[in-house]
PDB file of N, CA and C in Angstrom:
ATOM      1  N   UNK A  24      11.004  10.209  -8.262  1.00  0.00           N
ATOM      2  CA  UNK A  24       9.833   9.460  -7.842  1.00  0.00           C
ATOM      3  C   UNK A  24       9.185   8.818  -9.056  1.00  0.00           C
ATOM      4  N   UNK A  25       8.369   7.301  -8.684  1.00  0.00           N
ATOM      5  CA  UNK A  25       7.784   7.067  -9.702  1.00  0.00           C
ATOM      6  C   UNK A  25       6.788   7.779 -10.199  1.00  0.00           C
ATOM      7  N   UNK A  26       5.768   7.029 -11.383  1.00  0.00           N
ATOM      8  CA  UNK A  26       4.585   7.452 -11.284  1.00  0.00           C
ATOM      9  C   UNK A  26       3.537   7.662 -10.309  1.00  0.00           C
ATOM     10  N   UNK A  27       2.747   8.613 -10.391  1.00  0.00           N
ATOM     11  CA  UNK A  27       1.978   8.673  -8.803  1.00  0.00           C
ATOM     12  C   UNK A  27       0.702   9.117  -9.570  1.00  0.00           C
ATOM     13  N   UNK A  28      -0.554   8.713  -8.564  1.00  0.00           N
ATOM     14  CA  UNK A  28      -1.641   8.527  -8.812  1.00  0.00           C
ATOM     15  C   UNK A  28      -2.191   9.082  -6.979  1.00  0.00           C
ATOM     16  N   UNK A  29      -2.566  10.028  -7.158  1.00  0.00           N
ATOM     17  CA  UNK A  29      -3.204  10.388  -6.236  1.00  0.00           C
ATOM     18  C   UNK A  29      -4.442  10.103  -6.167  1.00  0.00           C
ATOM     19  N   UNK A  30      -5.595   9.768  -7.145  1.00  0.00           N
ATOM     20  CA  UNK A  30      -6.869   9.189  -7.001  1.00  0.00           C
ATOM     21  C   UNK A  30      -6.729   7.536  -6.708  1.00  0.00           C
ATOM     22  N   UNK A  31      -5.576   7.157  -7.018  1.00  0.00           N
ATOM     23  CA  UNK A  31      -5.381   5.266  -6.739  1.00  0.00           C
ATOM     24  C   UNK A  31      -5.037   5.718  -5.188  1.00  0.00           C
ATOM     25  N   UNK A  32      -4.101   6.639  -4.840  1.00  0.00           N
ATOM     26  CA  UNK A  32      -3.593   6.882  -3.338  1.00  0.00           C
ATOM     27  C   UNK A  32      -4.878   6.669  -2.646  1.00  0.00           C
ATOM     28  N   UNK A  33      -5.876   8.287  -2.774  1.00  0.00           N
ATOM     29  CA  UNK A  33      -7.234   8.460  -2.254  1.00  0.00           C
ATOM     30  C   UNK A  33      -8.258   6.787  -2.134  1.00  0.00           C
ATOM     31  N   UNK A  34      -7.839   6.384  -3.318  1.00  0.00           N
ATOM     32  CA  UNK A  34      -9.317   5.567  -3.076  1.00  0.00           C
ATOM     33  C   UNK A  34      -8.958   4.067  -2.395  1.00  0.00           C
ATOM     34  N   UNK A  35      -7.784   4.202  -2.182  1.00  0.00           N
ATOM     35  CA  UNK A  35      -7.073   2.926  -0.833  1.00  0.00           C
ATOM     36  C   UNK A  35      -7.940   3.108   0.315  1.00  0.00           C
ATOM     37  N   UNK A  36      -8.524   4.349   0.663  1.00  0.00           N
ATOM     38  CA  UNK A  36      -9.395   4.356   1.970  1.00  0.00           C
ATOM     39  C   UNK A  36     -10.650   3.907   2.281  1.00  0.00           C
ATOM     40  N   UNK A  37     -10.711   2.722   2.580  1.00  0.00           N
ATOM     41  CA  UNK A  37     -11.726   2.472   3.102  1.00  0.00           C
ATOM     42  C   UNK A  37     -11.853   0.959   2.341  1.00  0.00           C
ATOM     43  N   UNK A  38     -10.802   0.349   1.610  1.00  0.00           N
ATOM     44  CA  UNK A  38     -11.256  -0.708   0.706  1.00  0.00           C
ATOM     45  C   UNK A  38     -10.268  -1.817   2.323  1.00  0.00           C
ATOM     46  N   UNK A  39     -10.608  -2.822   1.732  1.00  0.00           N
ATOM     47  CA  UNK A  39     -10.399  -4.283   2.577  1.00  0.00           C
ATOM     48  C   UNK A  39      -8.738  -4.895   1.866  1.00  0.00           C
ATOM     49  N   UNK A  40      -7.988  -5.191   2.642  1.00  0.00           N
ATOM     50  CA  UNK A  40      -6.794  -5.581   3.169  1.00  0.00           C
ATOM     51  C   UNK A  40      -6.465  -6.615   2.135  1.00  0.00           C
ATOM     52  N   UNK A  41      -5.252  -6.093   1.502  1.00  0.00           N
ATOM     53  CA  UNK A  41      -5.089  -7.160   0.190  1.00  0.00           C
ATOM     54  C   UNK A  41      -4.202  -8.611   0.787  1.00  0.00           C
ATOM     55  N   UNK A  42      -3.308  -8.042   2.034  1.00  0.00           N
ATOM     56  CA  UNK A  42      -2.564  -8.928   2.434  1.00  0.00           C
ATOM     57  C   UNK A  42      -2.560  -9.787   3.343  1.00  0.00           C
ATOM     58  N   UNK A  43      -3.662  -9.667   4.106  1.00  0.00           N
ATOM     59  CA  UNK A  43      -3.857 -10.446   5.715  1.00  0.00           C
ATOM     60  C   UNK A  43      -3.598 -11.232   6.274  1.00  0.00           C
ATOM     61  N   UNK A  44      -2.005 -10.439   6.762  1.00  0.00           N
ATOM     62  CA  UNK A  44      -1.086 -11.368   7.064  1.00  0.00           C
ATOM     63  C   UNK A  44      -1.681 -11.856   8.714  1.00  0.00           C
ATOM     64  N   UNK A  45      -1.528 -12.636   8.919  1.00  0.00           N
ATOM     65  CA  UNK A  45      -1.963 -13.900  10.123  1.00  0.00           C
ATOM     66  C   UNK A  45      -1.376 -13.310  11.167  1.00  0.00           C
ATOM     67  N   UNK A  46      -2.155 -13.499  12.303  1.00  0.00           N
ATOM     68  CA  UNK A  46      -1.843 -12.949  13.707  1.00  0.00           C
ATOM     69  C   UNK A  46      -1.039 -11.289  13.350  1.00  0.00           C
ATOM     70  N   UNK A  47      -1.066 -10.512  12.415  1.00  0.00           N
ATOM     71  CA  UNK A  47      -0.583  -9.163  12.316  1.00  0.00           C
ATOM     72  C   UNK A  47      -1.936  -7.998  11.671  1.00  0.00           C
ATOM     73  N   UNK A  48      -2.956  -8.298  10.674  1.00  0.00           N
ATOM     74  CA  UNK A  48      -4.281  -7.469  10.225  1.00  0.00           C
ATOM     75  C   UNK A  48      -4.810  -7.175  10.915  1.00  0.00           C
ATOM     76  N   UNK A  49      -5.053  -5.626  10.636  1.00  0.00           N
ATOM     77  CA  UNK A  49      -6.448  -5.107  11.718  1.00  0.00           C
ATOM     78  C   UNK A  49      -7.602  -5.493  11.265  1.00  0.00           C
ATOM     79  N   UNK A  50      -7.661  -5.598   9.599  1.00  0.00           N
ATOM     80  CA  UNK A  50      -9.216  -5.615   9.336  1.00  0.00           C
ATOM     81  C   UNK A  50      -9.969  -4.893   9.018  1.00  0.00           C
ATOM     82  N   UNK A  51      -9.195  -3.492   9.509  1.00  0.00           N
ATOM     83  CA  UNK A  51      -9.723  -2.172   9.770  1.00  0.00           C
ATOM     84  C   UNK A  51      -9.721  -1.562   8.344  1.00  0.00           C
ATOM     85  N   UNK A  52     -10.821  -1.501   7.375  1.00  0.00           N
ATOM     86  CA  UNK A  52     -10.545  -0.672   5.937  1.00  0.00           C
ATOM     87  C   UNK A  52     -10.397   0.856   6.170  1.00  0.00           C
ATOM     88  N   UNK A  53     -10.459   1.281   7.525  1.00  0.00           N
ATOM     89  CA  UNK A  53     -10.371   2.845   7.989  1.00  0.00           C
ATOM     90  C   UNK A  53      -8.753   2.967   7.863  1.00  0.00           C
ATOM     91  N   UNK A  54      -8.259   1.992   7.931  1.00  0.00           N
ATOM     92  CA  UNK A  54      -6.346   2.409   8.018  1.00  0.00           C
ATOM     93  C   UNK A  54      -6.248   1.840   6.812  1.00  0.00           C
ATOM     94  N   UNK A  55      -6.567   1.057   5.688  1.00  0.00           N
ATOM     95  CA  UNK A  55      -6.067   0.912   4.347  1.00  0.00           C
ATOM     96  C   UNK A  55      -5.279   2.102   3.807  1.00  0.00           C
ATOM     97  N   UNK A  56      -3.995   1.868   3.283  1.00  0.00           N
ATOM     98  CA  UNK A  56      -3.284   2.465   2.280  1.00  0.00           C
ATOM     99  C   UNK A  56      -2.569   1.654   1.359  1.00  0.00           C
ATOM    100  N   UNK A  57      -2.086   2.460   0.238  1.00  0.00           N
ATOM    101  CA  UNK A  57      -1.530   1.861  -0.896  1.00  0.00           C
ATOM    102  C   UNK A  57       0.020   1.864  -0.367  1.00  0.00           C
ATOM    103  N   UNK A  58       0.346   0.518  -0.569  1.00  0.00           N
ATOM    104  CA  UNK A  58       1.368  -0.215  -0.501  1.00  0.00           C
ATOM    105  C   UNK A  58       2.477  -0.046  -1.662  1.00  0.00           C
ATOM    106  N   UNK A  59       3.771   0.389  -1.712  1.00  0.00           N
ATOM    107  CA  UNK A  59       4.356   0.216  -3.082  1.00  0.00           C
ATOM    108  C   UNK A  59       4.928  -0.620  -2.705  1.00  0.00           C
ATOM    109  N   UNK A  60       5.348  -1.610  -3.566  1.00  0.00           N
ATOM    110  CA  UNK A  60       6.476  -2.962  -3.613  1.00  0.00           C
ATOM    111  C   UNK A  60       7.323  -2.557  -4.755  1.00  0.00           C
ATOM    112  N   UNK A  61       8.815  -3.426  -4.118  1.00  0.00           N
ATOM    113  CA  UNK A  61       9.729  -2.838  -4.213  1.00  0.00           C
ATOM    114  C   UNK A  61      10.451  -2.988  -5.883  1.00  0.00           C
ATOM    115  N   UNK A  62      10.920  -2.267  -6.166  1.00  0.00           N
ATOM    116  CA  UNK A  62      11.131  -2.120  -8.075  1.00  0.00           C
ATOM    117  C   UNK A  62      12.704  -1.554  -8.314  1.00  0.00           C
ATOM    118  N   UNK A  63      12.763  -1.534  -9.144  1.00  0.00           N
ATOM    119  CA  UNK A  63      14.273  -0.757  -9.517  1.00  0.00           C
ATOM    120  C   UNK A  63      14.837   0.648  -9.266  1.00  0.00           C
ATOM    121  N   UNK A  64      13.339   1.223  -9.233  1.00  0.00           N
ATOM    122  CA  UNK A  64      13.773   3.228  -9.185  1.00  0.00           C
ATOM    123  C   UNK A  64      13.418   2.992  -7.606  1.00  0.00           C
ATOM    124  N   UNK A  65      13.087   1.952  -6.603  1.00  0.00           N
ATOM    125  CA  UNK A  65      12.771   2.548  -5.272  1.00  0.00           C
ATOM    126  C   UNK A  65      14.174   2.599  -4.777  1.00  0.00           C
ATOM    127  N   UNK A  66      14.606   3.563  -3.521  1.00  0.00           N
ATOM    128  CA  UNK A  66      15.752   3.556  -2.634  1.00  0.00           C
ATOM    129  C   UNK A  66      15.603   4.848  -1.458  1.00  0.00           C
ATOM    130  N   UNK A  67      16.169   5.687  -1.285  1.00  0.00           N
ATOM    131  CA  UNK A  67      16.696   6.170  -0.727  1.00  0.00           C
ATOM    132  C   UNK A  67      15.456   7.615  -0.868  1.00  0.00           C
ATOM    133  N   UNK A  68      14.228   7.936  -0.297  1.00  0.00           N
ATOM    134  CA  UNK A  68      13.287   9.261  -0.624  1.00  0.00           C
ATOM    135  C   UNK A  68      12.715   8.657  -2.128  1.00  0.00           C
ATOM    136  N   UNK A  69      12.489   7.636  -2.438  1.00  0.00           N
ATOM    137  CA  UNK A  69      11.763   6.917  -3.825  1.00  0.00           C
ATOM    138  C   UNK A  69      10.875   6.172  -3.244  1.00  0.00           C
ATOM    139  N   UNK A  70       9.826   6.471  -3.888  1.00  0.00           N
ATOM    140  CA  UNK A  70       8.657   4.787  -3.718  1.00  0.00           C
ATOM    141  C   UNK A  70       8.483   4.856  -5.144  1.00  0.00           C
ATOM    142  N   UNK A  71       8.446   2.826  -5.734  1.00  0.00           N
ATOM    143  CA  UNK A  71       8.265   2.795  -7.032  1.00  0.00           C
ATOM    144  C   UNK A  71       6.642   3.497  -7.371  1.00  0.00           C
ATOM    145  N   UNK A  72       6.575   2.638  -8.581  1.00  0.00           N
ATOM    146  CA  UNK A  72       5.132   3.076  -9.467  1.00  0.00           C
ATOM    147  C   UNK A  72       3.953   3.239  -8.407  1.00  0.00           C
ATOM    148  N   UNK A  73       2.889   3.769  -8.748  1.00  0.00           N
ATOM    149  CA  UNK A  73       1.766   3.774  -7.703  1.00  0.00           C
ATOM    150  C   UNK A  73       0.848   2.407  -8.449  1.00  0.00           C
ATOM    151  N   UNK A  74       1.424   2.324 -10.148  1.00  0.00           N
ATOM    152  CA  UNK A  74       0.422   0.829 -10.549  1.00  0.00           C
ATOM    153  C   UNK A  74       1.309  -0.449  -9.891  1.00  0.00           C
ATOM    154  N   UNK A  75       2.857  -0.382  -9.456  1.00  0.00           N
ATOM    155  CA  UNK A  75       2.765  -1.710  -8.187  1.00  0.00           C
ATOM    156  C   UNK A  75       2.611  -1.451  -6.849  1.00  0.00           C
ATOM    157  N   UNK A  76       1.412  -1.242  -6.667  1.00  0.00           N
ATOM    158  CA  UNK A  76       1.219  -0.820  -5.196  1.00  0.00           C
ATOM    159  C   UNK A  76      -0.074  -1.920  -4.833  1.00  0.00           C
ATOM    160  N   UNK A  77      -0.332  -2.244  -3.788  1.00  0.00           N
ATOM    161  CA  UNK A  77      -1.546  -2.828  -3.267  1.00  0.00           C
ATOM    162  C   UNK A  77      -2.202  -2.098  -2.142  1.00  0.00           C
ATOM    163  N   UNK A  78      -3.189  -2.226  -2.295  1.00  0.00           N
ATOM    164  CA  UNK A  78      -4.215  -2.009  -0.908  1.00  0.00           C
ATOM    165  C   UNK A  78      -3.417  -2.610   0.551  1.00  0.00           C
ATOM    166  N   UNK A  79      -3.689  -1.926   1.661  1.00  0.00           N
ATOM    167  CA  UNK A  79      -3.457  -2.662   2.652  1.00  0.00           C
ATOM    168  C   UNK A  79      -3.425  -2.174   3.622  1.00  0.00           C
ATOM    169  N   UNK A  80      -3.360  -2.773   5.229  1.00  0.00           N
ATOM    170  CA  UNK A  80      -4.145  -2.179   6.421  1.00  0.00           C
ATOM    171  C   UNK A  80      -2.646  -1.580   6.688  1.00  0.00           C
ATOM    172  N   UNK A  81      -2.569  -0.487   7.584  1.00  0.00           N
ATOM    173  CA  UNK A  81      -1.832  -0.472   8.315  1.00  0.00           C
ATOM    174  C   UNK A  81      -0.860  -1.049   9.208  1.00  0.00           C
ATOM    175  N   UNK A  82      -1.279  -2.038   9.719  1.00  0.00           N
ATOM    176  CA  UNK A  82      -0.779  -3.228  10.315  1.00  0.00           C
ATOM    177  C   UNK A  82       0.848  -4.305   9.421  1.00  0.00           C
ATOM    178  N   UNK A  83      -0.225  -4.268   8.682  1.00  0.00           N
ATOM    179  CA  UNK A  83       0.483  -5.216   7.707  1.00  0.00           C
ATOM    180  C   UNK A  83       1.261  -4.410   6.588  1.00  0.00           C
ATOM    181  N   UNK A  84       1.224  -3.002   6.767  1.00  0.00           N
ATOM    182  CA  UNK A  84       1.930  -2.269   6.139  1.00  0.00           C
ATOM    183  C   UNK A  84       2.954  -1.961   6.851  1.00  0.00           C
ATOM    184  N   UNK A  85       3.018  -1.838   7.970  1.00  0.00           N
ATOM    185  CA  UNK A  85       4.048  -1.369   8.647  1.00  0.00           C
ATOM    186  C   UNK A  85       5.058  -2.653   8.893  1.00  0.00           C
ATOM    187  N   UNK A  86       4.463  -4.171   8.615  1.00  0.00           N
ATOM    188  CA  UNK A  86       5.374  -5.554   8.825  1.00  0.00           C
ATOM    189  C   UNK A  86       5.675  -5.754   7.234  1.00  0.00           C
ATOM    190  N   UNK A  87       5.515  -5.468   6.445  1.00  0.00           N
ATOM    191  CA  UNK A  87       6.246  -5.197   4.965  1.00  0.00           C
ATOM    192  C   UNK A  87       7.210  -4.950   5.192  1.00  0.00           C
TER     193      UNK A  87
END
């Protein structure tokens, strides 16, 4: 696993939607989580770094 940041994890809750993708965002900062995008060590039980990660709703996390 990458680096991980459990206070960057924690404080995804409740912040506003980095990605808002069109006709797919809730809006909702109650479902915000940190997003990892995708890097060299991600694959198979890996998520990269927690510093490339973004904010983001649920919604639009799950259409990533």
């Amino acid at each position: 696993m990458g680096l991980a940041s459990q206070r960057l994890r924690d404080s995804a809750k409740g912040q506003p939607c980095m990605f808002r993708l069109p006709y797919c965002c809730n809006h909702d900062p109650a479902t915000t989580v940190l997003c990892h995008t995708p890097s060299e060590i991600k694959g198979m039980g890996n998520k990269s770094h927690d510093f490339l990660a973004a904010f983001g709703c649920s919604q639009c996390h799950e259409a990533m």
